[in-house]
Amino acid sequence: MELFAAMERDDYEELLFCQDKASGLKAIIAIHDTTLGPALGGTRMWTYASEEEAIVDALRLAKGMTYKNAISGLNLGGGKTVIIGDPKKDKNEAMLRAFGRYIQGLNGRYITAEDVGTTEEDMNIIYQETDYVTGTSPSYGSSGNPSPATAYGVYMGMKAAAKVAFGSDLLEGKTVAVQGVGNVAYTLCKYLHDEGAQLIVTDINKEAVNRAVEAFGATAVDPADIVGVNCDIYAPCALGATINDVSLPLLKAKVVAGAANNQLKEPRHGDILHQMGIVYAPDYVINAGGVINIADELNGYNKERALKQVAKIYDSITRVLEISSTSGIPSYAAADHLAQERIASIQNSRSTFLQNGNHALSRRNLRG
Ligand SMILES: NC(=O)C1=CN([C@@H]2O[C@H](COP(=O)(O)OP(=O)(O)OC[C@H]3O[C@@H](n4cnc5c(N)ncnc54)[C@H](O)[C@@H]3O)[C@@H](O)[C@H]2O)C=CC1
Ligand SMILES: CC(C)CC(=O)C(=O)O
C-alpha cells in the first residue's frame, strides 16, 4: 500500500503507528483534519485480516469523524484509532496504558473514547496515562459510555427519515431490521420496542441476539439473511461497508438508518440508494449522538444539555434530506457538502493576530 498516496487522496494530517512488544500493542492513530479543533474519535479493537485492512479502516473512520464533528457543529476535528487484536483475548492493562502514553505524546491533538471492542473500563485505564480520553466512568466526572446517547440520536434520526419516506415519524407498527445488536443497537431496539415497532435482529454473537429476543420479542434471523428481510427500515448497526453491490439488490426497506460507521462501501453505493428511491440517513449524521454527548464533557458534563443537543439529530437529518430532495443529489453528498462548507468557512475566516503562547513574541516575553 502506498501510504502517502492514500493520505494525500483525502488530505490526512497524520498517521501514527504505535508498537509495544511487551504488551502486544499494535495501534494505528489516524488524524484526518484538525481545522475545527483537536481530533476526537474512538478506539476500535478488531481482528483485522491484514495490516492494510486495519490502516484503511483507521483512515476511513478518521475522515468520517471530521465530517461527523463538523456537521454536528462541534469544534472538533476528526481522528480515530484501531488496535489490531481480539478484544476478548489480546487486551490487557499494560497494552492500554502503553497506548495511553502514545496519546499523551500527541499533546491534545487527538482525544480518544470507546468504539467497537473497547469499553468504559478501558478508557479508565487509558486515563491513568493521559488526560486526552473521554467516555471514562461518571465517577471521574465524565459522561460514561457514549452508546446510549448514540442510540438516542439514531432513534431521533430514524424518525426524521421515516417522516420523509412514510409521511409520519411515528414508528409504531413499522418493522425495523437491525444488523448487529451490540451496545448501541440494544438501546436503539428498546426505543423502537417502546414505540411499538416490530424488530427483526441478527448478530454473529448468539448471546446478543438472545438478549434482544428476550427483552423485545424480536424475531431472530441468520446474519446472511437480515438485509433481504421484509421490513420498512433497515438499520445497519455492526461494522462498515455493508451497503454494497451484494446487499443492495436484496434490500426491501424504504429507509436505511443505523448506527454503523462507513455504511457505504463506496460513494457510488449511496448513488444507487438514491436511484432506488431509498431514503438514506447518512451514517455520520445519524450516529453523532455519542460524540455530541462526549463533547459536552469538555465543558463540564451536563446530561440534560447534552441530550438536548443529541435530539437535534432529527433536524440535521431533516435538513440533509431536504437538500437531497431539492437539489436532486444523494443524501450522503448533501451531508458531505454541509460538512465541507463548515470546515471551509472556518478555514477561510480572517486570521486576525492574537498573541498566544506559541507566538515568538510571547516566547520572548517569557524568556524576559
Ligand atoms: N458506540 C458508540 O457510541 C458509537 C458506535 N458507532 C458505530 O456503531 C456500530 C456499533 O457500535 P457498538 O454498538 O458500540 O459496537 P458493539 O461491538 O457493541 O456492537 C456491534 C455488534 O455487531 C456485531 N457484528 C459484527 N459483525 C457482524 C455481522 N457481520 N453481522 C451481524 N452482526 C455483526 C457484533 O457481534 C456486535 O454485537 C459500529 O460501527 C460503531 O463504529 C458510531 C458512533 C458511536
Ligand atoms: C465518542 C465516540 C462515540 C466517537 C466515535 O468514535 C464515533 O462517533 O464513531
CSV table of C-alpha atoms and ligand atoms in Angstrom, one decimal:
chain,number,residue,atom,x,y,z
A,1,MET,CA,0.0,0.0,0.0
A,2,GLU,CA,1.3,3.5,-0.9
A,3,LEU,CA,0.8,5.2,2.4
A,4,PHE,CA,1.5,8.8,1.4
A,5,ALA,CA,-0.7,8.4,-1.7
A,6,ALA,CA,-3.5,7.1,0.5
A,7,MET,CA,-3.1,10.0,2.9
A,8,GLU,CA,-2.8,12.6,0.1
A,9,ARG,CA,-6.1,11.4,-1.5
A,10,ASP,CA,-8.2,12.8,1.3
A,11,ASP,CA,-5.6,15.1,2.7
A,12,TYR,CA,-4.9,13.4,6.0
A,13,GLU,CA,-2.7,15.2,8.5
A,14,GLU,CA,-1.0,12.3,10.3
A,15,LEU,CA,-0.8,8.6,10.7
A,16,LEU,CA,0.9,7.2,13.8
A,17,PHE,CA,1.9,3.6,14.2
A,18,CYS,CA,2.2,2.6,17.9
A,19,GLN,CA,4.1,-0.6,18.9
A,20,ASP,CA,4.9,-2.1,22.3
A,21,LYS,CA,6.3,-5.6,22.1
A,22,ALA,CA,5.9,-6.4,25.8
A,23,SER,CA,2.1,-5.7,25.9
A,24,GLY,CA,1.4,-6.7,22.3
A,25,LEU,CA,0.2,-3.2,21.4
A,26,LYS,CA,-0.2,-2.6,17.7
A,27,ALA,CA,-2.2,0.5,17.2
A,28,ILE,CA,-2.8,3.0,14.4
A,29,ILE,CA,-3.9,6.5,15.2
A,30,ALA,CA,-5.2,8.4,12.1
A,31,ILE,CA,-5.7,12.2,12.4
A,32,HIS,CA,-7.6,13.4,9.4
A,33,ASP,CA,-8.2,17.1,9.9
A,34,THR,CA,-7.9,19.5,12.9
A,35,THR,CA,-9.2,22.7,11.3
A,36,LEU,CA,-12.1,22.9,13.7
A,37,GLY,CA,-10.2,21.7,16.8
A,38,PRO,CA,-8.5,18.6,18.3
A,39,ALA,CA,-9.3,15.4,16.6
A,40,LEU,CA,-11.8,13.4,18.6
A,41,GLY,CA,-12.7,9.8,17.7
A,42,GLY,CA,-12.9,6.4,19.4
A,43,THR,CA,-10.6,3.5,19.6
A,44,ARG,CA,-11.7,0.3,17.8
A,45,MET,CA,-10.1,-3.1,18.6
A,46,TRP,CA,-10.7,-5.7,16.0
A,47,THR,CA,-9.1,-8.8,14.5
A,48,TYR,CA,-8.2,-7.4,11.1
A,49,ALA,CA,-7.3,-9.8,8.3
A,50,SER,CA,-4.2,-7.7,7.4
A,51,GLU,CA,-2.3,-4.6,8.4
A,52,GLU,CA,-3.6,-2.9,5.3
A,53,GLU,CA,-7.2,-3.6,6.2
A,54,ALA,CA,-6.5,-2.0,9.6
A,55,ILE,CA,-4.9,1.1,8.1
A,56,VAL,CA,-7.7,1.5,5.6
A,57,ASP,CA,-10.3,1.2,8.5
A,58,ALA,CA,-8.4,3.8,10.6
A,59,LEU,CA,-8.2,6.2,7.7
A,60,ARG,CA,-11.9,5.9,6.7
A,61,LEU,CA,-13.1,6.1,10.3
A,62,ALA,CA,-10.9,9.2,10.9
A,63,LYS,CA,-12.3,11.1,7.9
A,64,GLY,CA,-15.8,10.1,9.0
A,65,MET,CA,-15.1,11.7,12.3
A,66,THR,CA,-14.0,15.0,10.7
A,67,TYR,CA,-17.3,15.2,8.8
A,68,LYS,CA,-19.4,14.0,11.8
A,69,ASN,CA,-17.9,16.6,14.1
A,70,ALA,CA,-18.2,19.3,11.5
A,71,ILE,CA,-21.8,18.7,10.6
A,72,SER,CA,-22.7,18.4,14.3
A,73,GLY,CA,-21.5,21.9,14.9
A,74,LEU,CA,-18.7,20.7,17.2
A,75,ASN,CA,-15.3,22.5,17.5
A,76,LEU,CA,-13.5,19.2,17.0
A,77,GLY,CA,-11.5,17.7,14.2
A,78,GLY,CA,-11.5,14.1,13.1
A,79,GLY,CA,-9.4,11.2,14.2
A,80,LYS,CA,-9.7,7.5,15.1
A,81,THR,CA,-7.6,4.7,16.4
A,82,VAL,CA,-7.6,1.0,15.6
A,83,ILE,CA,-5.9,-1.6,17.7
A,84,ILE,CA,-5.1,-4.8,16.0
A,85,GLY,CA,-6.2,-7.8,18.1
A,86,ASP,CA,-9.1,-9.7,19.6
A,87,PRO,CA,-10.6,-7.6,22.4
A,88,LYS,CA,-11.7,-10.8,24.2
A,89,LYS,CA,-8.2,-12.4,24.2
A,90,ASP,CA,-5.5,-9.9,23.5
A,91,LYS,CA,-6.4,-6.8,25.5
A,92,ASN,CA,-4.5,-6.1,28.7
A,93,GLU,CA,-3.8,-3.3,31.1
A,94,ALA,CA,-0.2,-2.8,30.0
A,95,MET,CA,-1.4,-2.5,26.4
A,96,LEU,CA,-4.0,0.2,27.2
A,97,ARG,CA,-1.5,2.1,29.3
A,98,ALA,CA,1.1,2.0,26.6
A,99,PHE,CA,-1.5,3.2,24.2
A,100,GLY,CA,-2.4,6.0,26.6
A,101,ARG,CA,1.2,7.2,26.7
A,102,TYR,CA,1.2,7.5,22.9
A,103,ILE,CA,-2.0,9.6,23.1
A,104,GLN,CA,-0.4,11.8,25.7
A,105,GLY,CA,2.6,12.2,23.4
A,106,LEU,CA,0.2,13.9,20.9
A,107,ASN,CA,-0.3,16.6,23.5
A,108,GLY,CA,-4.0,17.1,22.8
A,109,ARG,CA,-4.1,16.8,19.0
A,110,TYR,CA,-6.1,13.6,19.4
A,111,ILE,CA,-8.7,12.7,22.1
A,112,THR,CA,-10.0,9.2,22.3
A,113,ALA,CA,-13.1,7.4,23.5
A,114,GLU,CA,-14.9,4.0,23.1
A,115,ASP,CA,-15.7,2.2,19.8
A,116,VAL,CA,-16.2,-1.4,18.9
A,117,GLY,CA,-14.1,-3.7,21.1
A,118,THR,CA,-13.3,-1.1,23.8
A,119,THR,CA,-15.2,-0.2,27.0
A,120,GLU,CA,-15.7,2.4,29.6
A,121,GLU,CA,-13.3,0.4,31.9
A,122,ASP,CA,-10.7,0.5,29.1
A,123,MET,CA,-11.0,4.3,29.0
A,124,ASN,CA,-10.5,4.4,32.8
A,125,ILE,CA,-7.2,2.5,32.3
A,126,ILE,CA,-6.1,4.8,29.4
A,127,TYR,CA,-6.9,7.8,31.7
A,128,GLN,CA,-4.1,6.6,34.0
A,129,GLU,CA,-1.7,7.8,31.4
A,130,THR,CA,-3.3,10.6,29.5
A,131,ASP,CA,-5.8,13.5,30.0
A,132,TYR,CA,-6.9,13.2,26.4
A,133,VAL,CA,-9.5,10.5,26.9
A,134,THR,CA,-13.3,10.8,27.2
A,135,GLY,CA,-16.0,8.3,27.9
A,136,THR,CA,-14.4,7.4,31.3
A,137,SER,CA,-16.7,6.5,34.2
A,138,PRO,CA,-19.1,9.1,35.5
A,139,SER,CA,-17.3,8.9,38.9
A,140,TYR,CA,-14.4,10.7,37.1
A,141,GLY,CA,-16.8,13.5,36.2
A,142,SER,CA,-17.2,12.1,32.7
A,143,SER,CA,-20.2,11.2,30.6
A,144,GLY,CA,-19.6,7.4,30.7
A,145,ASN,CA,-20.1,5.1,27.8
A,146,PRO,CA,-21.4,7.0,24.7
A,147,SER,CA,-23.5,4.2,23.3
A,148,PRO,CA,-26.9,5.2,24.9
A,149,ALA,CA,-26.5,8.7,23.6
A,150,THR,CA,-25.6,7.3,20.1
A,151,ALA,CA,-28.7,5.1,20.2
A,152,TYR,CA,-30.9,8.1,21.2
A,153,GLY,CA,-29.6,10.1,18.2
A,154,VAL,CA,-30.1,7.2,15.8
A,155,TYR,CA,-33.7,6.8,17.1
A,156,MET,CA,-34.3,10.5,16.5
A,157,GLY,CA,-32.7,10.5,13.1
A,158,MET,CA,-34.6,7.4,12.1
A,159,LYS,CA,-37.9,9.1,12.9
A,160,ALA,CA,-36.8,12.1,10.8
A,161,ALA,CA,-36.1,9.7,7.9
A,162,ALA,CA,-39.4,7.9,8.4
A,163,LYS,CA,-41.2,11.2,8.1
A,164,VAL,CA,-39.7,11.8,4.7
A,165,ALA,CA,-40.3,8.2,3.5
A,166,PHE,CA,-43.8,7.5,5.0
A,167,GLY,CA,-45.2,11.0,5.8
A,168,SER,CA,-45.1,10.4,9.5
A,169,ASP,CA,-42.4,10.0,12.1
A,170,LEU,CA,-44.3,7.5,14.2
A,171,LEU,CA,-42.6,4.2,14.2
A,172,GLU,CA,-45.4,2.3,15.8
A,173,GLY,CA,-46.3,-0.7,13.5
A,174,LYS,CA,-43.2,-0.3,11.4
A,175,THR,CA,-40.8,-3.2,11.0
A,176,VAL,CA,-37.2,-2.5,11.6
A,177,ALA,CA,-34.4,-4.9,10.7
A,178,VAL,CA,-31.3,-4.5,12.8
A,179,GLN,CA,-27.9,-5.8,11.8
A,180,GLY,CA,-25.8,-6.2,14.9
A,181,VAL,CA,-27.4,-5.8,18.3
A,182,GLY,CA,-24.4,-4.7,20.4
A,183,ASN,CA,-24.1,-1.7,22.7
A,184,VAL,CA,-25.8,0.9,20.5
A,185,ALA,CA,-28.4,-1.3,18.8
A,186,TYR,CA,-29.6,-2.8,22.1
A,187,THR,CA,-30.7,0.6,23.4
A,188,LEU,CA,-32.0,1.6,19.9
A,189,CYS,CA,-34.1,-1.6,20.0
A,190,LYS,CA,-35.5,-0.5,23.4
A,191,TYR,CA,-36.6,2.9,22.0
A,192,LEU,CA,-38.2,1.2,19.0
A,193,HIS,CA,-39.9,-1.5,21.0
A,194,ASP,CA,-41.3,1.1,23.4
A,195,GLU,CA,-42.8,3.0,20.5
A,196,GLY,CA,-44.4,-0.2,19.2
A,197,ALA,CA,-42.1,-1.1,16.3
A,198,GLN,CA,-41.6,-4.8,15.3
A,199,LEU,CA,-38.0,-5.9,15.4
A,200,ILE,CA,-36.0,-8.4,13.3
A,201,VAL,CA,-32.5,-8.8,14.5
A,202,THR,CA,-29.3,-10.6,13.8
A,203,ASP,CA,-25.7,-10.8,15.2
A,204,ILE,CA,-22.7,-13.0,14.9
A,205,ASN,CA,-22.9,-13.2,18.7
A,206,LYS,CA,-25.7,-15.5,19.8
A,207,GLU,CA,-25.9,-14.0,23.3
A,208,ALA,CA,-26.5,-10.6,21.8
A,209,VAL,CA,-29.4,-12.0,19.7
A,210,ASN,CA,-30.9,-13.9,22.6
A,211,ARG,CA,-30.9,-10.7,24.7
A,212,ALA,CA,-32.9,-8.8,22.1
A,213,VAL,CA,-35.3,-11.6,21.5
A,214,GLU,CA,-36.0,-12.0,25.3
A,215,ALA,CA,-36.2,-8.3,26.0
A,216,PHE,CA,-38.1,-7.0,23.0
A,217,GLY,CA,-39.8,-10.1,21.4
A,218,ALA,CA,-37.6,-9.6,18.4
A,219,THR,CA,-37.5,-12.2,15.6
A,220,ALA,CA,-34.0,-13.5,15.0
A,221,VAL,CA,-32.6,-14.3,11.6
A,222,ASP,CA,-29.2,-15.5,10.3
A,223,PRO,CA,-26.6,-12.8,9.6
A,224,ALA,CA,-26.7,-13.5,5.9
A,225,ASP,CA,-30.5,-13.0,5.7
A,226,ILE,CA,-31.0,-9.7,7.5
A,227,VAL,CA,-30.6,-7.4,4.6
A,228,GLY,CA,-33.2,-9.2,2.5
A,229,VAL,CA,-36.0,-9.5,5.1
A,230,ASN,CA,-39.3,-7.8,4.5
A,231,CYS,CA,-39.1,-4.6,6.5
A,232,ASP,CA,-39.8,-0.8,6.4
A,233,ILE,CA,-36.5,0.3,7.8
A,234,TYR,CA,-33.0,-1.3,7.7
A,235,ALA,CA,-30.7,-0.4,10.5
A,236,PRO,CA,-27.0,-1.4,9.9
A,237,CYS,CA,-25.5,-1.3,13.4
A,238,ALA,CA,-22.5,-3.6,13.1
A,239,LEU,CA,-19.4,-2.8,11.1
A,240,GLY,CA,-18.9,-0.8,7.9
A,241,ALA,CA,-19.2,-1.3,4.1
A,242,THR,CA,-22.4,-3.4,4.4
A,243,ILE,CA,-24.2,-1.3,1.8
A,244,ASN,CA,-22.5,-2.8,-1.3
A,245,ASP,CA,-23.0,-4.5,-4.6
A,246,VAL,CA,-24.1,-7.7,-2.9
A,247,SER,CA,-26.5,-6.3,-0.4
A,248,LEU,CA,-28.2,-3.5,-2.5
A,249,PRO,CA,-30.2,-5.8,-4.8
A,250,LEU,CA,-31.6,-7.7,-1.8
A,251,LEU,CA,-32.7,-4.6,0.2
A,252,LYS,CA,-36.5,-4.3,0.6
A,253,ALA,CA,-36.6,-1.4,3.1
A,254,LYS,CA,-37.7,2.1,2.1
A,255,VAL,CA,-35.3,3.6,4.7
A,256,VAL,CA,-31.7,2.9,5.7
A,257,ALA,CA,-30.9,4.4,9.1
A,258,GLY,CA,-28.5,2.8,11.5
A,259,ALA,CA,-25.5,3.4,13.8
A,260,ALA,CA,-22.7,1.8,12.0
A,261,ASN,CA,-19.8,4.0,10.7
A,262,ASN,CA,-18.9,3.9,7.0
A,263,GLN,CA,-22.0,2.1,5.9
A,264,LEU,CA,-21.5,2.7,2.2
A,265,LYS,CA,-18.7,0.6,0.8
A,266,GLU,CA,-18.1,3.3,-1.8
A,267,PRO,CA,-19.8,6.6,-2.5
A,268,ARG,CA,-21.4,5.1,-5.6
A,269,HIS,CA,-23.4,2.8,-3.4
A,270,GLY,CA,-25.0,6.0,-2.0
A,271,ASP,CA,-25.8,7.0,-5.5
A,272,ILE,CA,-27.6,3.6,-6.1
A,273,LEU,CA,-29.6,4.0,-2.9
A,274,HIS,CA,-30.7,7.4,-4.2
A,275,GLN,CA,-31.6,6.0,-7.6
A,276,MET,CA,-33.6,3.2,-5.9
A,277,GLY,CA,-35.7,5.9,-4.1
A,278,ILE,CA,-34.5,4.6,-0.7
A,279,VAL,CA,-34.2,7.3,2.0
A,280,TYR,CA,-30.7,7.0,3.4
A,281,ALA,CA,-29.9,8.8,6.7
A,282,PRO,CA,-26.1,9.4,6.2
A,283,ASP,CA,-24.2,7.4,8.8
A,284,TYR,CA,-22.0,10.2,10.3
A,285,VAL,CA,-25.1,12.5,10.7
A,286,ILE,CA,-27.4,10.0,12.4
A,287,ASN,CA,-24.7,8.3,14.6
A,288,ALA,CA,-23.3,11.6,16.1
A,289,GLY,CA,-25.1,11.3,19.4
A,290,GLY,CA,-22.1,9.7,21.2
A,291,VAL,CA,-19.6,12.3,20.1
A,292,ILE,CA,-22.1,15.2,20.8
A,293,ASN,CA,-22.6,13.8,24.3
A,294,ILE,CA,-18.9,13.3,24.9
A,295,ALA,CA,-18.0,16.8,23.5
A,296,ASP,CA,-20.2,18.2,26.3
A,297,GLU,CA,-17.7,16.7,28.8
A,298,LEU,CA,-15.1,19.1,27.6
A,299,ASN,CA,-17.2,22.0,29.1
A,300,GLY,CA,-18.1,20.1,32.3
A,301,TYR,CA,-20.7,17.5,31.6
A,302,ASN,CA,-24.4,18.3,31.9
A,303,LYS,CA,-26.5,15.3,30.7
A,304,GLU,CA,-29.7,17.3,30.1
A,305,ARG,CA,-27.9,19.8,28.0
A,306,ALA,CA,-26.0,17.1,26.1
A,307,LEU,CA,-29.2,15.1,25.3
A,308,LYS,CA,-31.0,18.2,24.0
A,309,GLN,CA,-28.1,18.6,21.5
A,310,VAL,CA,-28.3,14.9,20.6
A,311,ALA,CA,-32.1,15.3,19.9
A,312,LYS,CA,-31.2,17.9,17.2
A,313,ILE,CA,-30.1,15.0,15.0
A,314,TYR,CA,-33.7,14.9,14.0
A,315,ASP,CA,-33.3,18.4,12.5
A,316,SER,CA,-29.9,17.6,10.9
A,317,ILE,CA,-31.3,14.5,9.1
A,318,THR,CA,-34.4,16.5,8.0
A,319,ARG,CA,-32.1,19.3,6.6
A,320,VAL,CA,-29.8,16.8,4.8
A,321,LEU,CA,-32.8,15.0,3.2
A,322,GLU,CA,-34.4,18.3,2.2
A,323,ILE,CA,-31.2,19.4,0.4
A,324,SER,CA,-31.0,16.0,-1.2
A,325,SER,CA,-34.6,16.3,-2.4
A,326,THR,CA,-34.5,19.9,-3.6
A,327,SER,CA,-31.0,19.6,-5.3
A,328,GLY,CA,-31.6,16.1,-6.6
A,329,ILE,CA,-28.4,14.8,-5.1
A,330,PRO,CA,-27.9,11.7,-2.9
A,331,SER,CA,-28.2,12.4,0.8
A,332,TYR,CA,-24.6,11.4,1.5
A,333,ALA,CA,-23.4,14.0,-1.0
A,334,ALA,CA,-25.7,16.6,0.7
A,335,ALA,CA,-24.2,15.8,4.1
A,336,ASP,CA,-20.7,16.0,2.7
A,337,HIS,CA,-21.4,19.5,1.2
A,338,LEU,CA,-22.6,20.7,4.6
A,339,ALA,CA,-19.6,19.3,6.5
A,340,GLN,CA,-17.1,20.6,3.9
A,341,GLU,CA,-18.8,24.0,3.9
A,342,ARG,CA,-18.4,24.4,7.7
A,343,ILE,CA,-14.8,23.4,7.6
A,344,ALA,CA,-14.0,25.7,4.7
A,345,SER,CA,-15.8,28.7,6.3
A,346,ILE,CA,-13.7,28.4,9.5
A,347,GLN,CA,-10.5,27.8,7.4
A,348,ASN,CA,-11.2,30.9,5.3
A,349,SER,CA,-12.3,33.3,8.0
A,350,ARG,CA,-9.9,36.2,8.6
A,351,SER,CA,-7.0,35.2,10.7
A,352,THR,CA,-6.5,38.2,12.9
A,353,PHE,CA,-3.3,38.3,15.0
A,354,LEU,CA,-3.8,37.2,18.6
A,355,GLN,CA,-0.8,36.9,20.9
A,356,ASN,CA,-0.7,33.5,22.4
A,357,GLY,CA,1.8,31.2,24.0
A,358,ASN,CA,3.0,29.8,20.7
A,359,HIS,CA,3.9,33.1,19.1
A,360,ALA,CA,7.5,34.3,19.0
A,361,LEU,CA,6.5,37.5,20.8
A,362,SER,CA,5.1,35.5,23.8
A,363,ARG,CA,8.1,33.2,23.9
A,364,ARG,CA,10.4,36.3,24.0
A,365,ASN,CA,8.3,37.8,26.9
A,366,LEU,CA,8.5,34.5,28.7
A,367,ARG,CA,12.3,34.5,28.4
A,368,GLY,CA,12.2,38.0,29.9
B,1,LIG,N1,-20.6,3.1,20.5
B,1,LIG,C1,-20.9,4.3,20.0
B,1,LIG,O1,-21.3,5.2,20.7
B,1,LIG,C2,-20.8,4.5,18.5
B,1,LIG,C3,-20.8,3.5,17.7
B,1,LIG,N2,-20.8,3.7,16.3
B,1,LIG,C4,-20.7,2.6,15.4
B,1,LIG,O2,-21.9,1.8,15.6
B,1,LIG,C5,-21.5,0.4,15.3
B,1,LIG,C6,-21.9,-0.4,16.5
B,1,LIG,O3,-21.1,0.1,17.6
B,1,LIG,P1,-21.3,-0.6,19.1
B,1,LIG,O4,-22.7,-0.9,19.3
B,1,LIG,O5,-20.6,0.3,20.0
B,1,LIG,O6,-20.4,-1.9,18.9
B,1,LIG,P2,-20.6,-3.3,19.5
B,1,LIG,O7,-19.3,-4.1,19.3
B,1,LIG,O8,-21.2,-3.3,20.9
B,1,LIG,O9,-21.8,-3.9,18.6
B,1,LIG,C7,-21.5,-4.4,17.3
B,1,LIG,C8,-22.2,-5.7,17.1
B,1,LIG,O10,-22.2,-6.1,15.8
B,1,LIG,C9,-22.0,-7.5,15.7
B,1,LIG,N3,-21.5,-7.9,14.4
B,1,LIG,C10,-20.2,-7.7,13.9
B,1,LIG,N4,-20.2,-8.1,12.6
B,1,LIG,C11,-21.4,-8.6,12.3
B,1,LIG,C12,-22.0,-9.1,11.2
B,1,LIG,N5,-21.3,-9.3,10.1
B,1,LIG,N6,-23.3,-9.5,11.2
B,1,LIG,C13,-24.1,-9.3,12.3
B,1,LIG,N7,-23.6,-8.7,13.5
B,1,LIG,C14,-22.3,-8.4,13.5
B,1,LIG,C15,-21.1,-7.8,16.9
B,1,LIG,O11,-21.1,-9.1,17.3
B,1,LIG,C16,-21.6,-6.8,18.0
B,1,LIG,O12,-22.6,-7.4,18.8
B,1,LIG,C17,-20.1,0.5,14.9
B,1,LIG,O13,-19.9,0.6,13.5
B,1,LIG,C18,-19.5,1.7,15.6
B,1,LIG,O14,-18.4,2.2,15.0
B,1,LIG,C19,-20.9,5.0,15.8
B,1,LIG,C20,-20.9,6.1,16.6
B,1,LIG,C21,-20.8,5.9,18.1
B,2,LIG,C1,-17.1,9.3,21.1
B,2,LIG,C2,-17.2,8.3,20.1
B,2,LIG,C3,-18.5,7.6,20.2
B,2,LIG,C4,-16.9,8.9,18.8
B,2,LIG,C5,-16.7,7.9,17.7
B,2,LIG,O1,-15.7,7.3,17.6
B,2,LIG,C6,-17.7,7.8,16.7
B,2,LIG,O2,-18.7,8.5,16.7
B,2,LIG,O3,-17.6,6.8,15.9
